[in-house]
mmCIF file of C-alpha atoms in Angstrom:
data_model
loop_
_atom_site.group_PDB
_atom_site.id
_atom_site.type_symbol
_atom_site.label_atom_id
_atom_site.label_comp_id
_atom_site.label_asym_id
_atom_site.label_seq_id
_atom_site.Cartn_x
_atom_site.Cartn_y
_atom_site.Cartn_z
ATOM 1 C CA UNK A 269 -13.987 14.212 -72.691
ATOM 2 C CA UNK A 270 -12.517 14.994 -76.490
ATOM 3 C CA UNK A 271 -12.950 17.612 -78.592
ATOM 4 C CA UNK A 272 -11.737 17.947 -82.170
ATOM 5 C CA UNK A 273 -9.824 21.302 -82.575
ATOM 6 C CA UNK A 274 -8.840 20.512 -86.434
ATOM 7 C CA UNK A 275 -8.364 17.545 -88.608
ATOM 8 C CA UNK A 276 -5.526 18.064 -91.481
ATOM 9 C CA UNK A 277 -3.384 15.954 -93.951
ATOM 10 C CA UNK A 278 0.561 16.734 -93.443
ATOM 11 C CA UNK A 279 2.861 15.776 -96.577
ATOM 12 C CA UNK A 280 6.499 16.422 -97.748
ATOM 13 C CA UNK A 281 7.361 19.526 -98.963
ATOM 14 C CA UNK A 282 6.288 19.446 -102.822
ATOM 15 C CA UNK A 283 8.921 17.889 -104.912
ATOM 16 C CA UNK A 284 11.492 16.584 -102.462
ATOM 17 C CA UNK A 285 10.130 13.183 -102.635
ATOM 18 C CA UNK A 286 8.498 11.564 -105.281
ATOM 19 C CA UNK A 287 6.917 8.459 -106.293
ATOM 20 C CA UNK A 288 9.342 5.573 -104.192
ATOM 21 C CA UNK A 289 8.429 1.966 -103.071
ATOM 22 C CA UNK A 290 10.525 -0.268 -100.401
ATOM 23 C CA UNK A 291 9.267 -3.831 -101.268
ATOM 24 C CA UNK A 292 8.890 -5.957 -97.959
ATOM 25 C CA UNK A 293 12.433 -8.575 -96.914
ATOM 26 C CA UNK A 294 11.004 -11.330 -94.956
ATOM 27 C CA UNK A 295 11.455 -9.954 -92.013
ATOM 28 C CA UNK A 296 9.344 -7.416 -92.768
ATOM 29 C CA UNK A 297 6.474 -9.403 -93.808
ATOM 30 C CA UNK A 298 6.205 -11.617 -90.368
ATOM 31 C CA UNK A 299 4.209 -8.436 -89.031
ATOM 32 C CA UNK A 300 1.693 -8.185 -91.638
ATOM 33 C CA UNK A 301 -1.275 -9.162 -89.388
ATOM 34 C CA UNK A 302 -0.328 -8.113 -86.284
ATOM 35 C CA UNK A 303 -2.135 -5.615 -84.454
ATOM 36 C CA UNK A 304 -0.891 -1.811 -85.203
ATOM 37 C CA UNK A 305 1.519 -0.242 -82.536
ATOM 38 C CA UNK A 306 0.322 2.761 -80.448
ATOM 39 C CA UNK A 307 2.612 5.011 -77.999
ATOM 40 C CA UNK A 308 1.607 8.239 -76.221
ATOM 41 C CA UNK A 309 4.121 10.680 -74.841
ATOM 42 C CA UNK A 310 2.914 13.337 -71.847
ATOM 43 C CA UNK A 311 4.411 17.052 -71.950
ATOM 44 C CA UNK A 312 4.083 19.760 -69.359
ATOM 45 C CA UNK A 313 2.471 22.987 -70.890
ATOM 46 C CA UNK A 314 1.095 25.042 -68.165
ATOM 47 C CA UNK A 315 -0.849 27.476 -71.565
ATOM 48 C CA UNK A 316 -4.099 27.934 -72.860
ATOM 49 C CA UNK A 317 -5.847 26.451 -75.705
ATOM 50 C CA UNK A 318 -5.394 29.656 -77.681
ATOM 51 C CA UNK A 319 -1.558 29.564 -77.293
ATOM 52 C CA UNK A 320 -1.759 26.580 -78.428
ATOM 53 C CA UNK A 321 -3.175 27.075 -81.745
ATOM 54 C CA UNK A 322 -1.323 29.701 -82.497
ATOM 55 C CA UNK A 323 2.250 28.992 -81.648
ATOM 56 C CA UNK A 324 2.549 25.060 -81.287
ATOM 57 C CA UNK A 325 0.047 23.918 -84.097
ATOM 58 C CA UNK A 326 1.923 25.787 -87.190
ATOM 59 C CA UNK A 327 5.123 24.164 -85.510
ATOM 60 C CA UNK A 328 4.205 20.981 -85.494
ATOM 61 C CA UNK A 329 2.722 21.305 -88.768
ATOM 62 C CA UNK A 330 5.992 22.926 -90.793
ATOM 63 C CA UNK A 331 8.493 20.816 -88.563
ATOM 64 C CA UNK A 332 6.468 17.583 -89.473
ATOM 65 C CA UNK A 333 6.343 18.506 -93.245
ATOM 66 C CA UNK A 334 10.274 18.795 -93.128
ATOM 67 C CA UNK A 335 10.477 15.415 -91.187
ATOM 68 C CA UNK A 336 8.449 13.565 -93.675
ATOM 69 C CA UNK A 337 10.761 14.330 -96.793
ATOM 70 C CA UNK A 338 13.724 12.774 -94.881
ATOM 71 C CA UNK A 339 11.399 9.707 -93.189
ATOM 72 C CA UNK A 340 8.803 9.669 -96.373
ATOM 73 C CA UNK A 341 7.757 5.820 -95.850
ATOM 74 C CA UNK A 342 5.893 7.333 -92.634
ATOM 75 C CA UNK A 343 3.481 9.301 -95.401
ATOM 76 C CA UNK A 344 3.179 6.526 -97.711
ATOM 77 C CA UNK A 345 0.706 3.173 -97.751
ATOM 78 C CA UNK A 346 1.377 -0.410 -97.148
ATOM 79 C CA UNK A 347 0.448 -2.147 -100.892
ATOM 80 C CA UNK A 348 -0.367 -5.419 -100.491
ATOM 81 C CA UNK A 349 -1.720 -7.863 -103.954
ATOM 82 C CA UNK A 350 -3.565 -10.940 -103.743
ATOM 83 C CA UNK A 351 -1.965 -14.020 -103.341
ATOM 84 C CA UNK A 352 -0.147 -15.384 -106.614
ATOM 85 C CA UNK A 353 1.839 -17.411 -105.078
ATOM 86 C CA UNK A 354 1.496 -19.939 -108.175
ATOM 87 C CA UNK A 355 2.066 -17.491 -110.492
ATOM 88 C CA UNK A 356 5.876 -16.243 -111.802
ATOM 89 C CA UNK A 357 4.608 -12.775 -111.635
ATOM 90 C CA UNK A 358 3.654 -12.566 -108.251
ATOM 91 C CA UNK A 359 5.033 -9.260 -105.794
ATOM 92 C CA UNK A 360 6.223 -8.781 -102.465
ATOM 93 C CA UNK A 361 3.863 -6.005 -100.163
ATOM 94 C CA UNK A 362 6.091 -2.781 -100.511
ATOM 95 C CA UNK A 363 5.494 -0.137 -98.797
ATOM 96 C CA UNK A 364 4.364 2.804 -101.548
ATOM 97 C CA UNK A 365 4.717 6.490 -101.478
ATOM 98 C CA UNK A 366 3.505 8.829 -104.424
ATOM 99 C CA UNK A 367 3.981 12.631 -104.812
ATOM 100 C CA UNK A 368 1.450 13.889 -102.166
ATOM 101 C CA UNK A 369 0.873 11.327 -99.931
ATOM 102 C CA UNK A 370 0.227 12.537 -96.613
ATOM 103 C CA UNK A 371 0.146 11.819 -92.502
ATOM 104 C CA UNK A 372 -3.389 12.464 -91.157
ATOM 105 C CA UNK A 373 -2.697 14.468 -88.182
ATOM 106 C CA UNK A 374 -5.188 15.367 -85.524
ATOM 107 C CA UNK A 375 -5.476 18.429 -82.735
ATOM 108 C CA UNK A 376 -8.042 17.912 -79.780
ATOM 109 C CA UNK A 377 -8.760 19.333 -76.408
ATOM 110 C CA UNK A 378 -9.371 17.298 -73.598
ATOM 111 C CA UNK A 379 -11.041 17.275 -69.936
ATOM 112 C CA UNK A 380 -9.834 14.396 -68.636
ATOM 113 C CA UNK A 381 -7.258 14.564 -65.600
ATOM 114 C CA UNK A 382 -3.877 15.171 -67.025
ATOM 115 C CA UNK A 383 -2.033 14.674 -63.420
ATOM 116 C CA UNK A 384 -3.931 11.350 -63.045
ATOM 117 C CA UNK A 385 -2.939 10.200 -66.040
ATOM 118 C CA UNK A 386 0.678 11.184 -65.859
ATOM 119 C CA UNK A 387 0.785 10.044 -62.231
ATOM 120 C CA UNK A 388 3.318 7.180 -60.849
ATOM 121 C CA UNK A 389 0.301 4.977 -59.649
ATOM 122 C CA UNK A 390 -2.102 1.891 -61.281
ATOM 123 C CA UNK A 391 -4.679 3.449 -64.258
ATOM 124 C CA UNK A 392 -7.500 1.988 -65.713
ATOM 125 C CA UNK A 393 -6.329 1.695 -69.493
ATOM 126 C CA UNK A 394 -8.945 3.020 -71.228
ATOM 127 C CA UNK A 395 -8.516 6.343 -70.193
ATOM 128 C CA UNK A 396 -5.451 6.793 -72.432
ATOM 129 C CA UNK A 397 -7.738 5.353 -75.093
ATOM 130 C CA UNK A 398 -9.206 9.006 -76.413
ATOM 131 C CA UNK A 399 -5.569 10.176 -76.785
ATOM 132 C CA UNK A 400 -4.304 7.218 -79.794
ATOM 133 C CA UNK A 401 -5.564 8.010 -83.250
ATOM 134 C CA UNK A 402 -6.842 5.525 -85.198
ATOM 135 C CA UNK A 403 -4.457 3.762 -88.011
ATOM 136 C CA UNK A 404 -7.516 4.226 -91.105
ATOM 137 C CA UNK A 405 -9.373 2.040 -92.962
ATOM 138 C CA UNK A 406 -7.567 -0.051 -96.225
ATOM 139 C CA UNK A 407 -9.132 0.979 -99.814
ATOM 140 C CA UNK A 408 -8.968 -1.260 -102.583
ATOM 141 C CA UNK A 409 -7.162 -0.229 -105.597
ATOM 142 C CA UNK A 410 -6.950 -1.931 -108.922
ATOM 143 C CA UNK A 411 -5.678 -5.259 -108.457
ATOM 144 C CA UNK A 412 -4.056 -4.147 -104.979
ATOM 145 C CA UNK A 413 -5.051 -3.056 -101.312
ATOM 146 C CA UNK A 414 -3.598 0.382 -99.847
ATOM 147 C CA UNK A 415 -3.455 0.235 -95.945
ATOM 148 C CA UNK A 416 -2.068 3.648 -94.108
ATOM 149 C CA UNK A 417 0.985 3.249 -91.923
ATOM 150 C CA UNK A 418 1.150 5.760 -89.858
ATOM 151 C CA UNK A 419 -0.901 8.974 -87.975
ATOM 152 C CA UNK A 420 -1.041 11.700 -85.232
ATOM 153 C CA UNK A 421 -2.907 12.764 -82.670
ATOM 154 C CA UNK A 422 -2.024 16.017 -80.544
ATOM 155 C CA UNK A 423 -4.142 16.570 -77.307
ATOM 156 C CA UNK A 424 -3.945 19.308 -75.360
ATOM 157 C CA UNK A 425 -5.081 19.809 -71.787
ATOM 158 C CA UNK A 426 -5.275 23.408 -71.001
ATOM 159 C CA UNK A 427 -3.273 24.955 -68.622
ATOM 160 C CA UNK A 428 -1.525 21.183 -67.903
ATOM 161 C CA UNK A 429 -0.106 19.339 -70.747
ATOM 162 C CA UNK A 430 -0.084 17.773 -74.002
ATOM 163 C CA UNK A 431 -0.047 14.749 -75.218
ATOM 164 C CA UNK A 432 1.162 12.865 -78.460
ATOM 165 C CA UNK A 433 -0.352 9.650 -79.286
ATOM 166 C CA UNK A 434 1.314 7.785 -82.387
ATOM 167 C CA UNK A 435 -0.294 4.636 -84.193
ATOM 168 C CA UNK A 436 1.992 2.813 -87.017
ATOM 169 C CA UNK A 437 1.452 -0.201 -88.993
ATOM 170 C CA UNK A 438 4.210 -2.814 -87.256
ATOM 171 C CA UNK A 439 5.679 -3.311 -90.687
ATOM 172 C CA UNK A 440 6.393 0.243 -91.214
ATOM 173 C CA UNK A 441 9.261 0.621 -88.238
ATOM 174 C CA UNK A 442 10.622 -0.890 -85.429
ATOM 175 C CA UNK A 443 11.061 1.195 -81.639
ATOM 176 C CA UNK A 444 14.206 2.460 -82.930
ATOM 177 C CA UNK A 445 13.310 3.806 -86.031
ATOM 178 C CA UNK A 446 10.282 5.385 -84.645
ATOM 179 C CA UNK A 447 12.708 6.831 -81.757
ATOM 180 C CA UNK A 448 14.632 8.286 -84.625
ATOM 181 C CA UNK A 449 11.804 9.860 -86.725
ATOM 182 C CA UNK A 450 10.744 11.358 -83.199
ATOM 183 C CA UNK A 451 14.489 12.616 -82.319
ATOM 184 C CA UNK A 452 14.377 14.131 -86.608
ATOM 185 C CA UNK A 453 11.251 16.027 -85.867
ATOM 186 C CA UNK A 454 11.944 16.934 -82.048
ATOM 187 C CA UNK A 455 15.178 18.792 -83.688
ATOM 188 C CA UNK A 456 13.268 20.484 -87.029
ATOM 189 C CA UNK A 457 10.736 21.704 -84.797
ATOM 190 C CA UNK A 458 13.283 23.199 -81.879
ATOM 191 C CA UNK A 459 15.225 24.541 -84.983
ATOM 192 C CA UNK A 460 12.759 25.430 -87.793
ATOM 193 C CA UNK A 461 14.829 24.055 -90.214
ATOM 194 C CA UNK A 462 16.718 20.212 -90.486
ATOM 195 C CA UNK A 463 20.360 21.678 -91.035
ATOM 196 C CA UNK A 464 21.246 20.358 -87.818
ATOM 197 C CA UNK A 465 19.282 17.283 -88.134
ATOM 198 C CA UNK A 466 21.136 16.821 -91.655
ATOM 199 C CA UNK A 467 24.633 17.835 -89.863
ATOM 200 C CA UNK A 468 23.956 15.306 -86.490
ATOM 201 C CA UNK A 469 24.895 12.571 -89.089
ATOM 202 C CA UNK A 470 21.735 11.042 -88.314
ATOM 203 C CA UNK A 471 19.539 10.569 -91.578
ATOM 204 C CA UNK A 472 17.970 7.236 -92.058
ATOM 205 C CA UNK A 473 19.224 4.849 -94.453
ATOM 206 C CA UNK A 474 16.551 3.360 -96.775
ATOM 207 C CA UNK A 475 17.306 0.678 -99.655
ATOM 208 C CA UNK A 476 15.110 1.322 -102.213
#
């Protein structure tokens, strides 16, 4: 039904980031415990596996990289500490990136019936199941708890389609943020480059 094609680790190009933190507002922190968000998008691509690997995989791959140093919370970790609440030096969850931190993104093949599952009629939701990455497991750190926000998960169907699952942490964006990121990395990857991403006007604004 699935089959792995290659497993990799996407960051920002080196030194364009940095070590940043957003600490959490309040609204925010009301999604802390729900359930991660998942969305997959369906693309005609009437090629072979082999033309996919070697013409849309180092695409995604570069344009992604590029994406990432204007969108970098999308590489970074949720850091949450225990609960001080009774004590003065007590901090918010922020949302962490440090020079490296990276998007796990996935490439697979798949068997399963791309026109069925594009089709305008009722599905049985588990099909689409094979096509969402996981979100990752947290790791404890310290005196603090690292929980990924965000990964990929390209499937191709050959000589049919692809499809583009995305899982995010709910704290990490809402819809139209995530439209955005998809819109910045749509463009770098049409374009090879973000000048006219840069030039569209259209660069996120982060408080840090």
């Amino acid at each position: 039904m699935l089959n792995v094609l290659e497993k990799c680790r996407i960051s920002s190009p080196p030194a364009t980031v940095g070590d940043r933190s957003l600490p959490l507002t309040f609204f925010d922190a009301v999604w802390l415990l729900f359930f991660p968000v998942h969305q997959v998008f369906f693309y005609d691509f009437p090629h072979p596996t082999s033309y996919f690997l070697e013409t849309i995989v180092p695409k995604l791959k570069h344009s992604l990289s590029i994406t990432l140093q204007h969108f970098f919370p999308f590489a970074g970790n949720l850091v949450v500490y225990p609960n001080k609440k009774h004590l003065s030096n007590a901090k918010r969850p922020e949302i962490r990136h440090v020079e490296g931190d990276s998007v796990a993104l996935t490439f697979a093949e798949s068997s399963l019936d791309f026109d069925d599952l594009t089709g305008n009629h009722l599905r049985e939701s588990h099909k689409f199941y094979p096509l969402i990455p996981g979100l990752g497991h947290p790791s404890k750190v310290s005196n603090y708890v690292t929980i990924p926000l965000f990964t990929v998960q390209v499937t191709i169907f050959p000589y049919k389609g692809i499809a583009m699952g995305l899982t995010n942490h709910h704290c990490l964006c809402d819809a139209t943020t995530r439209f955005n990121f998809l819109n910045a990395w749509t463009s770098i990857a049409k374009n090879g480059t973000d000048e006219l991403f840069v030039a569209s006007g259209s660069l996120p604004l982060l408080v840090l």
